[in-house]
């Protein structure tokens, strides 16, 4: 089916296009932009028409960091439900992290994820392979084999590889295979049983703290290893002011490094944690105002190149526990766009075009996959959304199995209306909340 998206405000960083114009989709690809010749127009006479007046038409968002929980934790999420949640959030592609059970740590597991995704997902799934077998930190995985099977990156997400020598060897392998290393930065020995940001709030609630240095020492180490190995290093869920400062410094030195910020880390500080409520627990934790301001500044300047969700669904019972005992993580797929519009665009940190760069163009470049670009011939992965609708986030409307969010009831601006992947409409807003 051909598709004609009319009257929308096109935002395409790749072509510096920031104006109202039509876009035509044929056979899953962008066929043309603006006005077509009369011959070409004929082809679209019977096309399905989307009226995008008053909305932005953008290259599809790409989430570099999600947890789909399959296999192993299907009660939390599945590839089917997690990708449906992502599609609802405007994402046309997601990168599932390897902390499944068994861990995604070999070519067979990468194939298994891709098989399930082929059956159950309407959006692109780019699996991430583990750095060490079973994520035990002892033995490097078959990185080249996993890449051949379809892995687009490696990561030990959920933890750091504490053995720097082993990590250096993995980085060398990744550099050889041409894929990025997505780094979760957390010093295992320093974190102990820390469960929220170290400071007054943690003291008040009597919960062990996680200091900024837990993240910062591993960020510093990984940047040095990237410099030595030439590996493309992407730092996951950066939460501290010094992470931003170190990425800035590394970029100035020409180290191949990039960084992502999650919506909860730019939209919320530890001051907003109302009580011992584990829906406010994630790793790294909500930080202080000074950190949040620096993350927003870093996103604004482009030091921080990507916004990703770290969508981490958990069961309701697990999250009823104290912050001290509950698992880390909150869901993010269905709230990311509105939080980015509300806390970054409306506050003047990002232009609408820069938002598209952080959510689409840059993630694609970091991962080395097509997308983030609406040039004729490119895959028709498109998100249509507004930046004006005002509403309250309601966790009961989530299609994710996880309802664990600290943003339930938060007033936001910006709604996704259509998500189109490979020319197919994979999500359409149908009114209501
Ligand atoms: O908050 C988090 N949740 N951080 C992680 O590193 C892991 C993730 C999860 O898997 O739940
Ligand atoms: Zn992580
Ligand atoms: Zn994660």
Tab-separated table of C-alpha atoms and ligand atoms in Angstrom:
chain	number	residue	atom	x	y	z
A	1	UNK	CA	0.000	0.000	0.000
A	2	UNK	CA	1.336	3.430	-0.952
A	3	UNK	CA	1.110	6.112	1.697
A	4	UNK	CA	0.739	9.874	1.298
A	5	UNK	CA	1.427	11.925	4.418
A	6	UNK	CA	-0.072	15.344	3.810
A	7	UNK	CA	0.434	18.774	5.351
A	8	UNK	CA	2.828	17.726	8.110
A	9	UNK	CA	5.774	19.736	9.392
A	10	UNK	CA	8.737	17.695	8.211
A	11	UNK	CA	11.774	17.595	10.490
A	12	UNK	CA	14.618	15.808	8.748
A	13	UNK	CA	18.096	16.587	10.095
A	14	UNK	CA	19.751	14.649	7.283
A	15	UNK	CA	18.313	17.007	4.660
A	16	UNK	CA	18.046	20.121	6.860
A	17	UNK	CA	14.344	20.067	6.105
A	18	UNK	CA	12.252	22.041	8.607
A	19	UNK	CA	9.058	22.971	6.773
A	20	UNK	CA	5.546	21.930	5.940
A	21	UNK	CA	5.540	19.520	3.028
A	22	UNK	CA	4.098	16.191	1.903
A	23	UNK	CA	5.949	12.898	1.951
A	24	UNK	CA	5.237	9.872	-0.205
A	25	UNK	CA	5.887	6.240	0.716
A	26	UNK	CA	6.093	3.380	-1.762
A	27	UNK	CA	7.080	-0.237	-1.164
A	28	UNK	CA	8.304	0.508	2.338
A	29	UNK	CA	10.591	3.343	1.320
A	30	UNK	CA	10.455	7.104	1.006
A	31	UNK	CA	9.484	7.747	-2.606
A	32	UNK	CA	9.523	11.527	-2.591
A	33	UNK	CA	9.219	14.711	-0.602
A	34	UNK	CA	7.434	17.950	-1.501
A	35	UNK	CA	5.729	18.095	-4.847
A	36	UNK	CA	5.891	15.233	-7.310
A	37	UNK	CA	5.589	15.416	-11.079
A	38	UNK	CA	2.086	14.724	-12.432
A	39	UNK	CA	3.195	11.250	-13.571
A	40	UNK	CA	4.495	10.410	-10.147
A	41	UNK	CA	1.381	11.856	-8.500
A	42	UNK	CA	-0.824	9.457	-10.406
A	43	UNK	CA	0.756	6.580	-8.517
A	44	UNK	CA	-0.512	8.063	-5.263
A	45	UNK	CA	-4.086	8.759	-6.346
A	46	UNK	CA	-5.280	5.650	-4.531
A	47	UNK	CA	-2.724	5.827	-1.747
A	48	UNK	CA	-3.726	5.755	1.897
A	49	UNK	CA	-3.668	9.354	3.105
A	50	UNK	CA	-2.598	10.536	6.545
A	51	UNK	CA	-3.474	14.136	7.323
A	52	UNK	CA	-0.562	15.336	9.461
A	53	UNK	CA	-1.643	18.991	9.676
A	54	UNK	CA	-0.471	20.502	12.957
A	55	UNK	CA	1.955	17.627	13.568
A	56	UNK	CA	5.627	16.952	13.052
A	57	UNK	CA	6.704	14.220	10.640
A	58	UNK	CA	10.077	12.852	11.747
A	59	UNK	CA	12.392	9.941	11.012
A	60	UNK	CA	11.420	7.110	13.383
A	61	UNK	CA	12.897	7.187	16.857
A	62	UNK	CA	15.529	4.581	17.684
A	63	UNK	CA	15.955	3.439	21.290
A	64	UNK	CA	19.518	2.308	21.931
A	65	UNK	CA	18.620	0.822	25.298
A	66	UNK	CA	15.671	-1.363	26.284
A	67	UNK	CA	15.072	-4.525	28.306
A	68	UNK	CA	12.550	-6.810	26.603
A	69	UNK	CA	13.015	-9.602	29.221
A	70	UNK	CA	12.550	-12.484	26.762
A	71	UNK	CA	13.662	-15.158	27.214
A	72	UNK	CA	13.554	-15.745	30.932
A	73	UNK	CA	11.394	-13.040	32.464
A	74	UNK	CA	8.256	-13.122	30.335
A	75	UNK	CA	6.128	-12.158	33.346
A	76	UNK	CA	7.852	-8.728	33.219
A	77	UNK	CA	7.752	-8.214	29.432
A	78	UNK	CA	8.032	-10.082	26.149
A	79	UNK	CA	9.442	-9.126	22.792
A	80	UNK	CA	5.845	-8.755	21.628
A	81	UNK	CA	4.682	-6.444	24.434
A	82	UNK	CA	7.946	-4.503	24.707
A	83	UNK	CA	8.089	-3.695	21.005
A	84	UNK	CA	4.376	-2.752	21.021
A	85	UNK	CA	5.124	-0.332	23.869
A	86	UNK	CA	8.067	1.062	21.906
A	87	UNK	CA	5.910	1.515	18.790
A	88	UNK	CA	3.365	3.392	20.908
A	89	UNK	CA	6.195	5.619	22.079
A	90	UNK	CA	7.159	6.489	18.493
A	91	UNK	CA	10.110	4.099	18.248
A	92	UNK	CA	10.639	2.225	14.995
A	93	UNK	CA	13.662	0.319	16.327
A	94	UNK	CA	14.942	-0.869	19.696
A	95	UNK	CA	18.125	-2.447	21.021
A	96	UNK	CA	17.361	-5.104	23.631
A	97	UNK	CA	20.062	-5.578	26.255
A	98	UNK	CA	21.502	-9.047	26.910
A	99	UNK	CA	20.521	-9.559	30.571
A	100	UNK	CA	17.941	-12.166	29.645
A	101	UNK	CA	17.924	-15.717	31.020
A	102	UNK	CA	19.874	-17.352	29.567
A	103	UNK	CA	21.965	-14.277	28.811
A	104	UNK	CA	22.148	-13.198	25.173
A	105	UNK	CA	25.779	-14.281	24.980
A	106	UNK	CA	26.258	-16.424	21.863
A	107	UNK	CA	25.321	-16.456	18.167
A	108	UNK	CA	22.478	-18.930	18.828
A	109	UNK	CA	20.874	-16.608	21.361
A	110	UNK	CA	21.127	-13.648	18.967
A	111	UNK	CA	19.397	-15.775	16.315
A	112	UNK	CA	16.741	-16.822	18.833
A	113	UNK	CA	15.943	-13.174	19.693
A	114	UNK	CA	15.782	-12.280	15.998
A	115	UNK	CA	13.507	-15.266	15.285
A	116	UNK	CA	11.053	-14.244	17.996
A	117	UNK	CA	11.239	-10.611	16.858
A	118	UNK	CA	10.565	-11.659	13.260
A	119	UNK	CA	7.366	-13.282	14.473
A	120	UNK	CA	6.238	-10.938	17.239
A	121	UNK	CA	7.606	-7.455	16.524
A	122	UNK	CA	6.363	-4.879	14.052
A	123	UNK	CA	9.429	-2.683	14.534
A	124	UNK	CA	13.135	-3.332	14.009
A	125	UNK	CA	14.929	-5.207	16.767
A	126	UNK	CA	18.718	-4.838	16.919
A	127	UNK	CA	19.971	-7.289	19.537
A	128	UNK	CA	22.900	-6.481	21.795
A	129	UNK	CA	25.239	-9.347	22.729
A	130	UNK	CA	26.843	-9.768	26.137
A	131	UNK	CA	30.554	-9.031	26.626
A	132	UNK	CA	31.190	-12.080	28.818
A	133	UNK	CA	29.644	-15.546	28.933
A	134	UNK	CA	26.621	-15.575	31.230
A	135	UNK	CA	27.557	-11.961	32.068
A	136	UNK	CA	29.821	-13.489	34.701
A	137	UNK	CA	32.763	-11.214	33.918
A	138	UNK	CA	35.206	-14.097	33.362
A	139	UNK	CA	35.269	-15.188	29.739
A	140	UNK	CA	34.788	-13.155	26.554
A	141	UNK	CA	31.896	-14.130	24.292
A	142	UNK	CA	32.162	-14.972	20.586
A	143	UNK	CA	31.822	-11.352	19.513
A	144	UNK	CA	32.532	-11.883	15.809
A	145	UNK	CA	30.072	-14.800	15.763
A	146	UNK	CA	27.348	-12.777	17.437
A	147	UNK	CA	27.858	-9.938	14.951
A	148	UNK	CA	27.586	-12.413	12.112
A	149	UNK	CA	24.327	-13.673	13.633
A	150	UNK	CA	22.954	-10.114	13.683
A	151	UNK	CA	24.133	-8.420	16.890
A	152	UNK	CA	24.574	-4.691	16.360
A	153	UNK	CA	26.571	-3.962	19.537
A	154	UNK	CA	27.934	-5.556	22.682
A	155	UNK	CA	27.173	-4.590	26.264
A	156	UNK	CA	27.323	-6.065	29.748
A	157	UNK	CA	24.335	-3.917	30.725
A	158	UNK	CA	23.037	-4.458	34.201
A	159	UNK	CA	26.634	-4.277	35.391
A	160	UNK	CA	30.183	-3.356	34.365
A	161	UNK	CA	32.963	-5.741	33.387
A	162	UNK	CA	35.238	-5.072	36.361
A	163	UNK	CA	38.328	-6.729	34.846
A	164	UNK	CA	39.852	-3.884	32.812
A	165	UNK	CA	42.187	-6.182	30.900
A	166	UNK	CA	39.314	-8.397	29.814
A	167	UNK	CA	37.284	-5.361	28.826
A	168	UNK	CA	40.199	-4.012	26.795
A	169	UNK	CA	40.349	-7.274	24.861
A	170	UNK	CA	36.582	-7.147	24.260
A	171	UNK	CA	36.927	-3.580	23.000
A	172	UNK	CA	39.638	-4.687	20.574
A	173	UNK	CA	37.303	-7.418	19.282
A	174	UNK	CA	34.423	-4.957	18.951
A	175	UNK	CA	36.636	-2.512	17.059
A	176	UNK	CA	37.662	-5.332	14.697
A	177	UNK	CA	34.030	-6.329	14.185
A	178	UNK	CA	33.054	-2.705	13.566
A	179	UNK	CA	30.415	-2.481	16.291
A	180	UNK	CA	30.069	-0.111	19.247
A	181	UNK	CA	30.456	-1.054	22.906
A	182	UNK	CA	27.480	0.129	24.987
A	183	UNK	CA	28.850	0.662	28.476
A	184	UNK	CA	26.943	0.462	31.751
A	185	UNK	CA	29.319	2.285	34.110
A	186	UNK	CA	29.148	1.169	37.734
A	187	UNK	CA	32.014	0.153	40.002
A	188	UNK	CA	30.812	-3.054	41.617
A	189	UNK	CA	33.131	-2.805	44.588
A	190	UNK	CA	32.151	0.766	45.387
A	191	UNK	CA	28.388	0.408	44.989
A	192	UNK	CA	27.943	-2.241	47.686
A	193	UNK	CA	24.246	-2.415	48.527
A	194	UNK	CA	23.593	1.200	47.479
A	195	UNK	CA	20.055	1.695	46.200
A	196	UNK	CA	19.590	5.449	45.583
A	197	UNK	CA	21.699	8.583	45.180
A	198	UNK	CA	24.014	9.149	48.132
A	199	UNK	CA	22.974	12.286	49.965
A	200	UNK	CA	20.407	13.837	52.281
A	201	UNK	CA	17.433	12.005	50.779
A	202	UNK	CA	19.053	8.592	51.180
A	203	UNK	CA	20.102	9.512	54.726
A	204	UNK	CA	16.577	10.665	55.554
A	205	UNK	CA	15.032	7.435	54.234
A	206	UNK	CA	17.790	5.338	55.817
A	207	UNK	CA	18.712	3.726	52.495
A	208	UNK	CA	22.320	3.023	51.421
A	209	UNK	CA	23.603	5.534	48.876
A	210	UNK	CA	25.274	5.357	45.445
A	211	UNK	CA	27.794	8.188	45.025
A	212	UNK	CA	28.583	9.855	41.710
A	213	UNK	CA	32.052	8.295	41.797
A	214	UNK	CA	30.517	4.801	41.390
A	215	UNK	CA	29.714	5.872	37.824
A	216	UNK	CA	32.531	8.323	37.217
A	217	UNK	CA	35.492	6.021	37.877
A	218	UNK	CA	34.246	3.519	35.276
A	219	UNK	CA	33.416	6.273	32.758
A	220	UNK	CA	37.023	7.480	33.094
A	221	UNK	CA	38.409	3.956	32.742
A	222	UNK	CA	36.282	3.134	29.707
A	223	UNK	CA	37.226	6.367	27.937
A	224	UNK	CA	40.907	5.536	28.456
A	225	UNK	CA	40.345	2.022	27.102
A	226	UNK	CA	38.499	3.398	24.073
A	227	UNK	CA	41.418	5.729	23.411
A	228	UNK	CA	43.860	2.831	23.584
A	229	UNK	CA	41.822	0.388	21.499
A	230	UNK	CA	40.069	2.710	19.058
A	231	UNK	CA	36.752	1.025	19.930
A	232	UNK	CA	33.599	3.086	19.488
A	233	UNK	CA	32.462	3.581	23.064
A	234	UNK	CA	28.878	4.579	23.838
A	235	UNK	CA	28.176	5.393	27.475
A	236	UNK	CA	24.742	4.248	28.625
A	237	UNK	CA	22.379	6.186	30.927
A	238	UNK	CA	24.846	8.910	31.985
A	239	UNK	CA	23.640	10.469	35.219
A	240	UNK	CA	26.426	12.643	36.653
A	241	UNK	CA	27.877	16.065	35.902
A	242	UNK	CA	31.366	14.568	35.624
A	243	UNK	CA	30.235	12.015	33.030
A	244	UNK	CA	29.281	14.971	30.843
A	245	UNK	CA	32.570	16.751	31.589
A	246	UNK	CA	34.603	13.637	30.784
A	247	UNK	CA	32.751	13.003	27.517
A	248	UNK	CA	33.351	16.638	26.561
A	249	UNK	CA	37.060	16.244	27.304
A	250	UNK	CA	37.291	12.894	25.485
A	251	UNK	CA	35.632	14.313	22.383
A	252	UNK	CA	38.096	17.216	22.403
A	253	UNK	CA	40.894	14.615	22.447
A	254	UNK	CA	39.371	12.822	19.481
A	255	UNK	CA	38.365	9.676	21.420
A	256	UNK	CA	35.492	7.885	19.605
A	257	UNK	CA	32.953	8.288	22.412
A	258	UNK	CA	29.249	9.132	22.631
A	259	UNK	CA	26.770	9.263	25.477
A	260	UNK	CA	23.071	8.823	26.137
A	261	UNK	CA	20.747	10.357	28.710
A	262	UNK	CA	17.488	8.750	29.827
A	263	UNK	CA	14.334	10.847	30.313
A	264	UNK	CA	14.132	10.115	34.050
A	265	UNK	CA	17.639	11.486	34.497
A	266	UNK	CA	16.903	14.823	32.771
A	267	UNK	CA	13.297	15.176	33.990
A	268	UNK	CA	13.589	14.331	37.673
A	269	UNK	CA	15.913	14.905	40.617
A	270	UNK	CA	16.249	12.926	43.837
A	271	UNK	CA	14.332	15.758	45.532
A	272	UNK	CA	11.164	14.486	43.846
A	273	UNK	CA	11.325	11.065	45.520
A	274	UNK	CA	8.330	11.412	47.852
A	275	UNK	CA	8.846	8.375	50.085
A	276	UNK	CA	10.317	4.874	50.109
A	277	UNK	CA	8.669	4.099	46.735
A	278	UNK	CA	10.577	1.713	44.448
A	279	UNK	CA	9.002	3.226	41.324
A	280	UNK	CA	11.714	5.846	41.831
A	281	UNK	CA	14.459	3.237	41.916
A	282	UNK	CA	16.685	2.728	38.908
A	283	UNK	CA	20.357	2.262	38.156
A	284	UNK	CA	22.036	4.708	37.944
A	285	UNK	CA	19.771	6.550	40.389
A	286	UNK	CA	18.002	9.906	40.175
A	287	UNK	CA	20.696	12.471	40.955
A	288	UNK	CA	20.894	16.003	42.336
A	289	UNK	CA	19.803	19.262	40.669
A	290	UNK	CA	23.381	20.135	39.661
A	291	UNK	CA	23.771	16.840	37.817
A	292	UNK	CA	20.417	17.188	36.058
A	293	UNK	CA	21.231	20.731	34.926
A	294	UNK	CA	24.537	19.517	33.466
A	295	UNK	CA	22.836	16.615	31.637
A	296	UNK	CA	20.354	19.065	30.064
A	297	UNK	CA	23.207	21.381	29.141
A	298	UNK	CA	25.144	18.445	27.637
A	299	UNK	CA	22.110	17.415	25.569
A	300	UNK	CA	21.645	20.985	24.429
A	301	UNK	CA	25.254	21.347	23.281
A	302	UNK	CA	25.293	17.931	21.617
A	303	UNK	CA	27.963	16.586	23.967
A	304	UNK	CA	25.299	14.064	24.909
A	305	UNK	CA	24.163	12.782	21.541
A	306	UNK	CA	21.324	10.392	22.291
A	307	UNK	CA	18.181	10.037	24.363
A	308	UNK	CA	17.424	6.409	25.205
A	309	UNK	CA	14.946	4.961	27.671
A	310	UNK	CA	16.560	2.065	29.604
A	311	UNK	CA	12.994	0.705	29.558
A	312	UNK	CA	13.169	-1.750	32.465
A	313	UNK	CA	9.836	-3.399	33.215
A	314	UNK	CA	9.352	-5.291	36.496
A	315	UNK	CA	6.431	-7.069	38.173
A	316	UNK	CA	4.108	-5.157	40.477
A	317	UNK	CA	4.920	-7.243	43.554
A	318	UNK	CA	8.676	-6.777	43.088
A	319	UNK	CA	8.250	-3.014	42.960
A	320	UNK	CA	6.073	-2.918	46.086
A	321	UNK	CA	9.188	-3.638	48.130
A	322	UNK	CA	11.329	-0.985	49.827
A	323	UNK	CA	13.803	0.933	47.660
A	324	UNK	CA	16.460	-1.013	49.558
A	325	UNK	CA	15.168	-4.392	48.302
A	326	UNK	CA	13.266	-3.879	45.018
A	327	UNK	CA	14.938	-4.435	41.633
A	328	UNK	CA	16.406	-1.428	39.794
A	329	UNK	CA	14.561	-0.027	36.781
A	330	UNK	CA	11.519	1.815	35.463
A	331	UNK	CA	9.569	1.597	32.199
A	332	UNK	CA	10.248	4.333	29.668
A	333	UNK	CA	9.135	3.509	26.130
A	334	UNK	CA	5.693	5.091	26.341
A	335	UNK	CA	6.720	8.288	28.141
A	336	UNK	CA	10.075	9.196	26.581
A	337	UNK	CA	8.864	11.446	23.782
A	338	UNK	CA	6.484	13.494	25.958
A	339	UNK	CA	9.118	13.866	28.682
A	340	UNK	CA	11.676	15.012	26.109
A	341	UNK	CA	9.252	17.559	24.652
A	342	UNK	CA	8.188	18.797	28.092
A	343	UNK	CA	11.567	18.938	29.823
A	344	UNK	CA	13.905	19.695	26.917
A	345	UNK	CA	12.053	21.360	24.026
A	346	UNK	CA	9.591	23.429	26.069
A	347	UNK	CA	12.358	24.465	28.466
A	348	UNK	CA	14.535	25.679	25.616
A	349	UNK	CA	17.333	23.090	25.801
A	350	UNK	CA	16.524	21.537	22.412
A	351	UNK	CA	14.875	22.745	19.218
A	352	UNK	CA	12.387	20.294	17.678
A	353	UNK	CA	15.067	19.468	15.085
A	354	UNK	CA	17.659	18.738	17.785
A	355	UNK	CA	15.160	16.462	19.495
A	356	UNK	CA	14.953	14.417	16.282
A	357	UNK	CA	18.750	14.261	16.133
A	358	UNK	CA	18.966	12.957	19.720
A	359	UNK	CA	16.143	10.410	19.278
A	360	UNK	CA	16.691	9.234	15.721
A	361	UNK	CA	19.585	10.461	13.604
A	362	UNK	CA	22.342	10.142	16.200
A	363	UNK	CA	21.236	6.749	17.578
A	364	UNK	CA	21.280	5.378	14.014
A	365	UNK	CA	24.758	6.751	13.402
A	366	UNK	CA	26.059	5.406	16.726
A	367	UNK	CA	24.675	1.960	15.928
A	368	UNK	CA	25.604	2.022	12.252
A	369	UNK	CA	22.100	1.190	11.012
A	370	UNK	CA	19.969	2.903	8.377
A	371	UNK	CA	17.421	5.465	9.555
A	372	UNK	CA	17.299	8.938	10.990
A	373	UNK	CA	17.034	10.207	7.457
A	374	UNK	CA	14.006	10.740	5.196
A	375	UNK	CA	15.844	11.008	1.890
A	376	UNK	CA	14.134	9.316	-1.071
A	377	UNK	CA	15.097	5.643	-1.087
A	378	UNK	CA	15.488	5.408	2.694
A	379	UNK	CA	13.345	2.957	4.678
A	380	UNK	CA	10.004	4.546	5.556
A	381	UNK	CA	10.503	4.530	9.322
A	382	UNK	CA	8.537	7.566	10.426
A	383	UNK	CA	7.082	9.049	13.608
A	384	UNK	CA	4.217	11.557	13.448
A	385	UNK	CA	3.686	13.462	16.683
A	386	UNK	CA	2.666	16.827	18.085
A	387	UNK	CA	4.389	18.953	20.696
A	388	UNK	CA	1.264	20.696	22.017
A	389	UNK	CA	-1.240	18.156	23.395
A	390	UNK	CA	-1.390	18.465	27.159
A	391	UNK	CA	-2.302	15.434	29.265
A	392	UNK	CA	-1.376	13.466	32.352
A	393	UNK	CA	0.682	10.299	32.046
A	394	UNK	CA	-1.507	7.357	33.056
A	395	UNK	CA	0.273	4.051	33.688
A	396	UNK	CA	-3.013	2.205	33.180
A	397	UNK	CA	-2.877	3.068	29.479
A	398	UNK	CA	0.556	1.435	29.024
A	399	UNK	CA	0.703	-1.532	26.671
A	400	UNK	CA	3.955	-2.628	28.324
A	401	UNK	CA	3.479	-5.290	30.978
A	402	UNK	CA	5.457	-3.005	33.289
A	403	UNK	CA	3.583	-0.213	35.047
A	404	UNK	CA	6.592	0.759	37.151
A	405	UNK	CA	6.951	4.477	36.489
A	406	UNK	CA	7.483	7.488	38.751
A	407	UNK	CA	5.707	9.654	36.150
A	408	UNK	CA	2.138	8.420	36.747
A	409	UNK	CA	0.035	11.602	36.970
A	410	UNK	CA	2.772	13.882	35.591
A	411	UNK	CA	1.415	16.603	33.300
A	412	UNK	CA	3.243	16.525	29.965
A	413	UNK	CA	3.081	17.969	26.476
A	414	UNK	CA	3.506	16.072	23.219
A	415	UNK	CA	1.766	13.032	21.833
A	416	UNK	CA	2.706	10.371	19.287
A	417	UNK	CA	-0.045	9.942	16.671
A	418	UNK	CA	1.436	7.474	14.198
A	419	UNK	CA	4.430	5.185	14.092
A	420	UNK	CA	5.315	3.815	10.674
A	421	UNK	CA	7.948	1.089	10.271
A	422	UNK	CA	9.019	-0.103	6.826
A	423	UNK	CA	6.059	1.740	5.327
A	424	UNK	CA	3.489	-0.024	7.584
A	425	UNK	CA	1.455	1.815	10.193
A	426	UNK	CA	2.428	-0.054	13.366
A	427	UNK	CA	0.790	2.292	15.860
A	428	UNK	CA	-2.017	4.811	15.563
A	429	UNK	CA	-3.377	6.957	18.396
A	430	UNK	CA	-7.076	6.354	18.711
A	431	UNK	CA	-8.115	9.127	21.080
A	432	UNK	CA	-8.577	9.065	24.801
A	433	UNK	CA	-5.778	9.132	27.329
B	1	LIG	O1	17.661	0.404	36.214
B	1	LIG	C1	18.164	-0.537	35.628
B	1	LIG	N1	17.473	-1.620	35.247
B	1	LIG	N2	19.468	-0.492	35.393
B	1	LIG	C2	20.132	-1.538	34.917
B	1	LIG	O2	21.309	-1.415	34.761
B	1	LIG	C3	19.458	-2.800	34.633
B	1	LIG	C4	18.043	-2.588	34.379
B	1	LIG	C5	17.252	-3.859	34.431
B	1	LIG	O3	17.618	-4.815	33.760
B	1	LIG	O4	16.227	-3.894	35.111
B	2	LIG	ZN1	22.553	-0.242	32.696
B	3	LIG	ZN1	19.693	-1.078	31.029
